Short mmCIF file of C-alpha atoms in Angstrom, two decimals:
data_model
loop_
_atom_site.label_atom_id
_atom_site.label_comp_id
_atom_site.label_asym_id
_atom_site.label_seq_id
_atom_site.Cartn_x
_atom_site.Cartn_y
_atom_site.Cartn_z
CA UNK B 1 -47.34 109.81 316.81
CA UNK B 2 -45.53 112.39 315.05
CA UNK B 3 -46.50 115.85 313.54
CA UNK B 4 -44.95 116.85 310.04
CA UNK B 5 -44.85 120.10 308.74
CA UNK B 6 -43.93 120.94 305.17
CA UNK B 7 -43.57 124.14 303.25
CA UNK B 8 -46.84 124.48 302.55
CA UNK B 9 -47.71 124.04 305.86
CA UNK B 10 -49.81 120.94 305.41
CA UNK B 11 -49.92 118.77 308.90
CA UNK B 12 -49.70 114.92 308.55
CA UNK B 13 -49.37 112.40 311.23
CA UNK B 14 -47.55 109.83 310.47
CA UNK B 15 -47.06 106.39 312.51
CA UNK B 16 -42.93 106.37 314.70
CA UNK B 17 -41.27 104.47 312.26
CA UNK B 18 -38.08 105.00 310.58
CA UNK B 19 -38.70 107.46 307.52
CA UNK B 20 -38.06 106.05 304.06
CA UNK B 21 -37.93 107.49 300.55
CA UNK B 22 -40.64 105.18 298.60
CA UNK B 23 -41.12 107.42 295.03
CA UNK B 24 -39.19 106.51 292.09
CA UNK B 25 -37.79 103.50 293.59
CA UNK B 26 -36.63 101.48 290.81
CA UNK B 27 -37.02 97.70 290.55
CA UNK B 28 -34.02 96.36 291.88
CA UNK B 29 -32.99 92.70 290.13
CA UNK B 30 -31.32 91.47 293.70
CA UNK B 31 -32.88 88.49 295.06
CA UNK B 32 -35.55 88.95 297.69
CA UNK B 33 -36.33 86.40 300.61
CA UNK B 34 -39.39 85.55 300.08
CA UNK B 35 -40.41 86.87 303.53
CA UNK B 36 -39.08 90.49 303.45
CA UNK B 37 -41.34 93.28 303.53
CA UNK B 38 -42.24 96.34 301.53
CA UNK B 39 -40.21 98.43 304.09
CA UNK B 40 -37.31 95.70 304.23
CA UNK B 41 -36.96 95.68 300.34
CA UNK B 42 -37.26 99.43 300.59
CA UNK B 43 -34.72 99.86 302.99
CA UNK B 44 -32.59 97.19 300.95
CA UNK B 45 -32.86 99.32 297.73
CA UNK B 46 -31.70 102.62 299.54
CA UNK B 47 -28.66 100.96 301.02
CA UNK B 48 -27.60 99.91 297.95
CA UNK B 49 -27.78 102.89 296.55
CA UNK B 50 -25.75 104.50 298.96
CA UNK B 51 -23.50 101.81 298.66
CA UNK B 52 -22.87 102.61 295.12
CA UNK B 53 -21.96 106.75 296.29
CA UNK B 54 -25.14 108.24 296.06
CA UNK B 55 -24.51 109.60 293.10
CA UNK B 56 -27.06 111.59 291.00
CA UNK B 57 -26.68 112.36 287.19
CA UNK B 58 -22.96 113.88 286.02
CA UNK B 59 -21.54 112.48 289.20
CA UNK B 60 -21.88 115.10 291.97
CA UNK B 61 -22.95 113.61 295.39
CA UNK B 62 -26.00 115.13 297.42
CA UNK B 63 -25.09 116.00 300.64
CA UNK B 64 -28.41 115.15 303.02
CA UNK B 65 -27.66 115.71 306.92
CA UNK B 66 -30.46 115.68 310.03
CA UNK B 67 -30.34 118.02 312.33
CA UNK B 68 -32.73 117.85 315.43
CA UNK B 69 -33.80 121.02 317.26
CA UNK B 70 -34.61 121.39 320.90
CA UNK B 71 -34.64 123.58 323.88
CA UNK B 72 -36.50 125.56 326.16
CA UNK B 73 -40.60 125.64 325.90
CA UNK B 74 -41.51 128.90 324.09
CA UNK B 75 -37.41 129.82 324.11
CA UNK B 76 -37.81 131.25 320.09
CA UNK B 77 -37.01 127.79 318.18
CA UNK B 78 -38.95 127.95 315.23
CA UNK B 79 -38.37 132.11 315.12
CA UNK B 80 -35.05 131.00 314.99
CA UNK B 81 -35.37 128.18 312.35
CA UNK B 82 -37.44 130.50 310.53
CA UNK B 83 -34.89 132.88 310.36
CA UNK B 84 -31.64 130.75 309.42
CA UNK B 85 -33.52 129.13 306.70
CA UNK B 86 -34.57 132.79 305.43
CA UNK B 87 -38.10 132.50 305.45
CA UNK B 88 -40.39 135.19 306.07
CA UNK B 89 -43.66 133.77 308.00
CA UNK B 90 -44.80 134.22 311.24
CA UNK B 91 -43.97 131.77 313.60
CA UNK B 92 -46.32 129.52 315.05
CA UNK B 93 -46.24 127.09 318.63
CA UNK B 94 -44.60 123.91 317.48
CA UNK B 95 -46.91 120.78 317.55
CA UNK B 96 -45.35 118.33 319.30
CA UNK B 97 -42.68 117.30 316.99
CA UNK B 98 -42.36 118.90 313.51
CA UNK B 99 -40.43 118.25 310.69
CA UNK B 100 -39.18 120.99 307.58
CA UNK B 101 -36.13 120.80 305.33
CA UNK B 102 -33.68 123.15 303.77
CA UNK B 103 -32.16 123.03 300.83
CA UNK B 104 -28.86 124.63 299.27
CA UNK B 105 -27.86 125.32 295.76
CA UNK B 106 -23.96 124.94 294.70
CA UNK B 107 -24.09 126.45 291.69
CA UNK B 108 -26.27 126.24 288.49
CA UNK B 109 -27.25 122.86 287.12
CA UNK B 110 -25.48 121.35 290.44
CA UNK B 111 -28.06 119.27 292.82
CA UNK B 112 -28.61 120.56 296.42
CA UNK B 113 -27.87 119.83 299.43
CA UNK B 114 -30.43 119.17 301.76
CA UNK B 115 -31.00 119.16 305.84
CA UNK B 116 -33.85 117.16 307.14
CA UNK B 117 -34.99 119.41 309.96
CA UNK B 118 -36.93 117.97 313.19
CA UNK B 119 -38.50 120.27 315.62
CA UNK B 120 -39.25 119.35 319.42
CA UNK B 121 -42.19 121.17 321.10
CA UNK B 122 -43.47 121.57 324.76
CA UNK B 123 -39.67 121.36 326.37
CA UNK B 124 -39.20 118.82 328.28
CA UNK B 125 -42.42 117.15 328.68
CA UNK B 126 -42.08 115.41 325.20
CA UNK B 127 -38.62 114.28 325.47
CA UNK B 128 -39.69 110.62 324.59
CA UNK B 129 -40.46 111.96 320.88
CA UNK B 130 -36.30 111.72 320.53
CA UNK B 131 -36.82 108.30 319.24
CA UNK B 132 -38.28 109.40 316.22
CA UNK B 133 -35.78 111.63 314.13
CA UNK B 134 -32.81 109.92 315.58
CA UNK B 135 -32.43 106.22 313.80
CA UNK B 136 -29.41 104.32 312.93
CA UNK B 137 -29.58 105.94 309.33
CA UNK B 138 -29.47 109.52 310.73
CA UNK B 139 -26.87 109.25 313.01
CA UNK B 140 -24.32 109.45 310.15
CA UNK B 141 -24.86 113.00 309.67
CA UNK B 142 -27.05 113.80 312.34
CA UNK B 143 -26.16 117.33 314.55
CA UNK B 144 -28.31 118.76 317.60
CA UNK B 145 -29.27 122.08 318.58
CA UNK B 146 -30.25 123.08 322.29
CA UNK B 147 -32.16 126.31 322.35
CA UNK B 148 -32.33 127.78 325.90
CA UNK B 149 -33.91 130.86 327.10
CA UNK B 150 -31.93 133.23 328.73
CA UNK B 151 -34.50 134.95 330.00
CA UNK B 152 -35.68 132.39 332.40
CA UNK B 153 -32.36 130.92 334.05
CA UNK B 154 -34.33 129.61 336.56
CA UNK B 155 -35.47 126.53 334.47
CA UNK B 156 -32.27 126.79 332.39
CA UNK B 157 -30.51 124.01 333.85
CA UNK B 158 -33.63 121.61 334.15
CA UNK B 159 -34.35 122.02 331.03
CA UNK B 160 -30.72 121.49 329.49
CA UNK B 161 -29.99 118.05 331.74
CA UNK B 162 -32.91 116.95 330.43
CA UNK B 163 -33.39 117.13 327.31
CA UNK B 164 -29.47 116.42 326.64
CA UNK B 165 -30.15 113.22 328.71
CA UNK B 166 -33.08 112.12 326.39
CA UNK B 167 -30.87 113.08 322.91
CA UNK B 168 -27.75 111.53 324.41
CA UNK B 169 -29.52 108.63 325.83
CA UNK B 170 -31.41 107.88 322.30
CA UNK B 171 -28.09 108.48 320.19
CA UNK B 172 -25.88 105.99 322.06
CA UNK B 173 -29.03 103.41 321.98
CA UNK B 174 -29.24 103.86 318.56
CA UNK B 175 -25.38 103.87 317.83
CA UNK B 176 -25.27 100.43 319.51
CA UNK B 177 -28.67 99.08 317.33
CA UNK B 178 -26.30 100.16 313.60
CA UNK B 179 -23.13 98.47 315.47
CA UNK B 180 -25.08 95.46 316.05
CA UNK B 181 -26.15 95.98 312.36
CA UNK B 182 -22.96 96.74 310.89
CA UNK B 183 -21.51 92.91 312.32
CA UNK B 184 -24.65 91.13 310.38
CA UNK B 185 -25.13 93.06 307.30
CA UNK B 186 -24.39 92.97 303.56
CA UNK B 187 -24.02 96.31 302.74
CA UNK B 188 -21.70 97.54 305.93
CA UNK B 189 -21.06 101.28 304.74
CA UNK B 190 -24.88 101.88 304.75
CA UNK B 191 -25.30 101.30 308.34
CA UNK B 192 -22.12 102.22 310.05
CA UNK B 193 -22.84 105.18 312.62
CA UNK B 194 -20.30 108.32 312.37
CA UNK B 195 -18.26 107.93 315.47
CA UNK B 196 -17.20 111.12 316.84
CA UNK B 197 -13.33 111.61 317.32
CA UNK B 198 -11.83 115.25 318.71
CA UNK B 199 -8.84 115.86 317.44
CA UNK B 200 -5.60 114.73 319.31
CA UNK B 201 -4.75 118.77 320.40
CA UNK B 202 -8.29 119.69 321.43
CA UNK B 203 -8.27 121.89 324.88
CA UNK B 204 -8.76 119.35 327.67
CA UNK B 205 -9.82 116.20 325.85
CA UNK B 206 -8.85 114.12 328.56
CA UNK B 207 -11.33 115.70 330.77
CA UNK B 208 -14.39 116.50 328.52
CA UNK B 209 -17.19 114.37 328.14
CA UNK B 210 -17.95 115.15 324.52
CA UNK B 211 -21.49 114.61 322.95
CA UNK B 212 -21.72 111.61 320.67
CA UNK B 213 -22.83 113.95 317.93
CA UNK B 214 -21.82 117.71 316.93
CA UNK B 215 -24.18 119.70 319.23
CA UNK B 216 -24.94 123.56 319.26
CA UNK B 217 -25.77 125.43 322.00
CA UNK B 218 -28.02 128.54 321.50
CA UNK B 219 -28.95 131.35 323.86
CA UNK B 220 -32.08 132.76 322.95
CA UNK B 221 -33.97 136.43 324.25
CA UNK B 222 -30.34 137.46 324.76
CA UNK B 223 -31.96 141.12 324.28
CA UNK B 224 -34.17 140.61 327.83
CA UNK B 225 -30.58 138.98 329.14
CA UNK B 226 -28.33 141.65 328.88
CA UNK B 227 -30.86 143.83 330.78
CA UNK B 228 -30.11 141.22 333.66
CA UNK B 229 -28.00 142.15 336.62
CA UNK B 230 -24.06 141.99 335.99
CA UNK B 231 -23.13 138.93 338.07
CA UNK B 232 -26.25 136.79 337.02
CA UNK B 233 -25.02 137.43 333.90
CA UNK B 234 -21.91 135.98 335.00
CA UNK B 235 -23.06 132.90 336.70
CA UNK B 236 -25.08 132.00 333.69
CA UNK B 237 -22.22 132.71 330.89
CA UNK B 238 -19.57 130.71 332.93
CA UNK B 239 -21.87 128.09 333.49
CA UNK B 240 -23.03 127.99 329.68
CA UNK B 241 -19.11 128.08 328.71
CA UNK B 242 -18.35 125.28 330.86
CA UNK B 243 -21.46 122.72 329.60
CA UNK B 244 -20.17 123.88 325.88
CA UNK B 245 -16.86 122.78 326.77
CA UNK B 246 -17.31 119.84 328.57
CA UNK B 247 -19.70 118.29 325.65
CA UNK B 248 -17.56 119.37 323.15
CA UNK B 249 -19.75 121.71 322.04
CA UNK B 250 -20.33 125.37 320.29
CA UNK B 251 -21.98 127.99 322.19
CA UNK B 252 -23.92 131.43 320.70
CA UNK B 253 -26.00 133.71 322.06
CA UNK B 254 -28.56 135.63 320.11
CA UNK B 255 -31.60 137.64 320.04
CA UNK B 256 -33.97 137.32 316.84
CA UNK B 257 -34.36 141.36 317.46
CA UNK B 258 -30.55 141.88 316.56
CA UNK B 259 -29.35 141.08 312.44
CA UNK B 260 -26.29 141.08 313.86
CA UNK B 261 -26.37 138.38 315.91
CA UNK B 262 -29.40 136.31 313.91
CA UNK B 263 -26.03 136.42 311.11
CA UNK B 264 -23.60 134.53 312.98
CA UNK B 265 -26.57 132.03 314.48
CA UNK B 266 -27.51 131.23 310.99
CA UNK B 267 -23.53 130.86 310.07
CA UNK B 268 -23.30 128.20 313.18
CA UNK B 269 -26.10 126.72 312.27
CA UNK B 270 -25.64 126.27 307.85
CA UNK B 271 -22.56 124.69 309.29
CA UNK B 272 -23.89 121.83 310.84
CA UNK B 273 -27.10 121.73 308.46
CA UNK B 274 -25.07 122.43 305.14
CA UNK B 275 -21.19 122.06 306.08
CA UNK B 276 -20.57 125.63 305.59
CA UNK B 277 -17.83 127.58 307.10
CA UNK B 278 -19.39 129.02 310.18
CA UNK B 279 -17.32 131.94 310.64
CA UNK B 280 -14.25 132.81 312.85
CA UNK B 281 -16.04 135.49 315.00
CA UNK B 282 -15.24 134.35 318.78
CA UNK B 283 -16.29 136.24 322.17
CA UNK B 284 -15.76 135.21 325.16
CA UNK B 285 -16.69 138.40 327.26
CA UNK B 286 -20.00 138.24 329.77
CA UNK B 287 -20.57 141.65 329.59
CA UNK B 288 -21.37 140.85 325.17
CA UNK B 289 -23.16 138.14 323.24
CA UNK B 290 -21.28 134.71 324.13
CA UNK B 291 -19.86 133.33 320.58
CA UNK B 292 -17.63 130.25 320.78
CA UNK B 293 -17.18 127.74 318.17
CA UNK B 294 -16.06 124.40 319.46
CA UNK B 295 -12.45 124.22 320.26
CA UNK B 296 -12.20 127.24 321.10
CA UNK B 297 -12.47 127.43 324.99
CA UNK B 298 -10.62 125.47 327.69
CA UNK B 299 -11.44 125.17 331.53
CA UNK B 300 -8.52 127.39 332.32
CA UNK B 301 -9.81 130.35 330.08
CA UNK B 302 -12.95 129.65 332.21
CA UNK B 303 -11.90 129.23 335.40
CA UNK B 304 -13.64 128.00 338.30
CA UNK B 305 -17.39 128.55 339.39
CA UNK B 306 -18.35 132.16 340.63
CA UNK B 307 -18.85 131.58 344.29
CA UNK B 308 -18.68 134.78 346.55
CA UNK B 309 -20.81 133.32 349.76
CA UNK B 310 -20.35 129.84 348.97
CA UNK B 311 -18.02 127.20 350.06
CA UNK B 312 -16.93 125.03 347.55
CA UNK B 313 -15.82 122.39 349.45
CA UNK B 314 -19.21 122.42 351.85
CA UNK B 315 -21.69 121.19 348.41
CA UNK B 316 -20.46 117.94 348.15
CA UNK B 317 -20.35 117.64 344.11
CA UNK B 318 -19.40 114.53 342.90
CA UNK B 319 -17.18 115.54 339.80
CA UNK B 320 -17.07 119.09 338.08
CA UNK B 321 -19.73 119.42 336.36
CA UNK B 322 -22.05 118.18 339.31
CA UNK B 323 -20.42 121.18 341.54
CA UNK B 324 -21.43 123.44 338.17
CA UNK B 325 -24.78 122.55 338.35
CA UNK B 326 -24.43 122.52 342.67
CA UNK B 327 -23.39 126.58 342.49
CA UNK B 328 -25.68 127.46 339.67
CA UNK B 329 -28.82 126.32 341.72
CA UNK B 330 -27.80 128.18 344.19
CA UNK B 331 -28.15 131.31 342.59
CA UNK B 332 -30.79 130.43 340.31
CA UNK B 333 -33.17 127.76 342.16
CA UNK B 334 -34.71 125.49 339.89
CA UNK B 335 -38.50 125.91 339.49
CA UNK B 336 -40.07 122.78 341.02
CA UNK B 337 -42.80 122.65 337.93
CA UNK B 338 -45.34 119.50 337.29
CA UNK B 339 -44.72 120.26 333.94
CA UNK B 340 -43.76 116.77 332.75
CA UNK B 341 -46.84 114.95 334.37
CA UNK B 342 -49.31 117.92 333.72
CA UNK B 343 -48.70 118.29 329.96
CA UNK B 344 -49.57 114.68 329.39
CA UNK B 345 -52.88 116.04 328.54
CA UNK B 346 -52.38 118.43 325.78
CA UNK B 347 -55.83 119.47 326.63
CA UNK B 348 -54.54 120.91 329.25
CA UNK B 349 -51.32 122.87 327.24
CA UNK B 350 -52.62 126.38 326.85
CA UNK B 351 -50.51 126.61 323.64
CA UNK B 352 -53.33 124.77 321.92
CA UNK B 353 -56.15 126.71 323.86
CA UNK B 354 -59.49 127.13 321.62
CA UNK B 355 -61.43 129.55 323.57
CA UNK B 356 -65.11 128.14 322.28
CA UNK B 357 -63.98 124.38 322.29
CA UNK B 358 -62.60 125.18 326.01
CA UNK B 359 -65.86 127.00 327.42
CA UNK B 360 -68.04 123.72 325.83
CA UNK B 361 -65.46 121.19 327.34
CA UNK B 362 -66.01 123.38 330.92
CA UNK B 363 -69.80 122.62 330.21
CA UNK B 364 -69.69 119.30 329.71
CA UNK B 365 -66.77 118.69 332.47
CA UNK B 366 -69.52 120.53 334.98
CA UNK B 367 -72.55 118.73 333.41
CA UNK B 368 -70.86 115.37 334.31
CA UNK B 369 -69.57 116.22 337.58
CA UNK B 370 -73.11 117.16 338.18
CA UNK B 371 -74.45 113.73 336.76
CA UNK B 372 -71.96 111.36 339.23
CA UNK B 373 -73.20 113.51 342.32
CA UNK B 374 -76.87 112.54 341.09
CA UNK B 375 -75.98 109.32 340.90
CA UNK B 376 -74.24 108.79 344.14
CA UNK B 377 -77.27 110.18 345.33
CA UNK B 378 -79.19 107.43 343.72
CA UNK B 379 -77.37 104.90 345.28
CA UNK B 380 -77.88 106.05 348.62
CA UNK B 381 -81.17 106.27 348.14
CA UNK B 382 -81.03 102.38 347.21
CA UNK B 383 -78.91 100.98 350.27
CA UNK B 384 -81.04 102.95 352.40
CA UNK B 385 -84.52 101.63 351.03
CA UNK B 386 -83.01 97.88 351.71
#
């Protein structure tokens, strides 16, 4: 199940299933097989539309675009969110998966743009939610954001394989569902997926592996970061360049304690949510705030891992970015966390503690521990007596 959150903060649980504008659906005159259903003939209707340009009233188009937002458990997502929309609330944990929206104005008596904002909780135990805000429909203007906390670099990698699996994994799944679409339907423009194509002089594209949709890579608590030691610093802003590069990918690093830095964060990310110019600020120094639009790096302006004790040749990696990853743990051993098989119970998630609900559950968890022993008891008793 999913967890929706609007601006008024209502919560709503809603069934998985591929989201669908349903008011002010006109009656459409197109002939209807007899067996289609309310969310086929709906689905039918907004395809057509879209079809037709997706015009609204005096001819300007609304630009709507999805952007999904993950990262790092407790890494500052929805301080961040909060913060490039420009709204001034107090964060709270994210519920599982959350959805908001932004809108933009163009100009007076102009419609909007929108961005259809989903929000991942719990890191990486809840990666399975990616099948929800990434459908064939979304994936036409659909972007991804990867928060991770700089703060903990120990789980930084973990947490980044993962959850880029999961997205990747869903998007190409999905991208071969609208292909398979696209071949058997009557409206072809309304389910065609928005291939992603690097231009012919971008640094190394023969040996990148870019993500199949734009994707934005944030460092968060970069204010606990720079108080790091100089050459962990280093590791993990090499490393950081490198993934950004080799997906194809732009890379910031921010702190929501800085305006400066929340600026250009909010510029990255109103490009991918509104298709605003993001900025031409660029820094590629590990001794400052990483900022690196896509395109902008290439594996010879990074050079090669920072090994001082380490033998390259002796780990064994089985391409570059597996020898990445190979140094990087070295200096930074992943935590070995039951995170993923522990927070299956969110009863057990102390983000949702309840202190009074908590002491009665520990009352009635001893109270029935008590009542099995009792039992057992009982049954002795019986086997003996016969």
């Amino acid at each position: 199940m999913a967890v929706f959150k609007d601006d008024s903060k209502t919560l709503t649980v809603l069934r998985p299933r591929e989201s669908l504008l349903l008011e002010n659906v006109p009656y459409c005159d197109q002939p209807r097989k007899s067996s289609d259903t309310l969310w086929e003939q709906a689905a039918e209707e907004v395809r057509s539309r879209e079809t037709e340009g997706g015009e609204e009233e005096g001819g300007e188009t609304v630009s709507e675009r999805s952007v999904f937002l993950t990262g790092s458990k407790a890494g500052g997502k929805t301080s961040i969110l909060l913060r490039c929309l420009d709204r001034d609330e107090p964060s709270k944990p994210t519920l599982a998966l959350e959805y908001t929206f932004g809108r933009r104005a163009r100009g007076h008596n102009k419609p909007k743009d929108i961005a259809h904002i989903w929000e991942l909780g719990g890191g990486t135990s809840l990666s399975d939610l990616v099948q929800i805000p990434i459908t064939p429909v979304s994936l036409r203007s659909l972007s991804v954001i990867l928060i991770l906390d700089l703060s903990k670099p120990n789980s930084l990698w973990e947490t980044m394989e993962k959850l880029l699996q999961a997205a990747q994994a869903q998007v190409e799944k999905r991208q071969q569902q609208a292909q398979k679409a696209k071949s058997g339907a009557k409206h072809q423009t309304a389910v065609q997926s928005a291939a992603r194509v690097l231009p012919k002089d971008y640094p190394d594209r023969e040996l990148i592996s870019p993500f199949p949709v734009p994707l934005l890579i944030i460092g968060s608590k970069y204010d606990i970061f720079q108080e790091f030691d100089s050459d962990k610093r280093k590791v993990v802003s090499k490393t950081l360049r490198f993934v950004a590069h080799y997906y194809a990918a732009s890379l910031i690093f921010t702190s929501i304690k800085s305006e400066s830095l929340m600026s250009k964060t909010k510029s990255f990310f109103s490009h991918l949510a509104f298709g605003l110019d993001r900025g031409k600020t660029m820094s590629c120094d590990s001794t400052k705030p990483l900022i690196i639009p896509a395109g902008s790096d290439s594996f010879s302006q990074i050079g090669s891992p920072p090994t001082t004790d380490v033998d390259i040749t002796s780990l064994h990696a089985k391409n570059p970015k597996d020898l990445w990853k190979k140094v990087y743990e070295r200096v930074f051993p992943q935590e070995n966390t039951s995170e993923q098989r522990e927070l299956k119970d969110p009863a057990k998630d102390p983000q949702y503690s309840e202190p009074q609900i908590d002491a009665m559950r520990a009352q009635k968890d001893q109270e029935l521990d008590q009542y099995k022993r009792n039992a057992a008891k009982s049954w002795k008793g019986l086997e003996l007596e016969t």
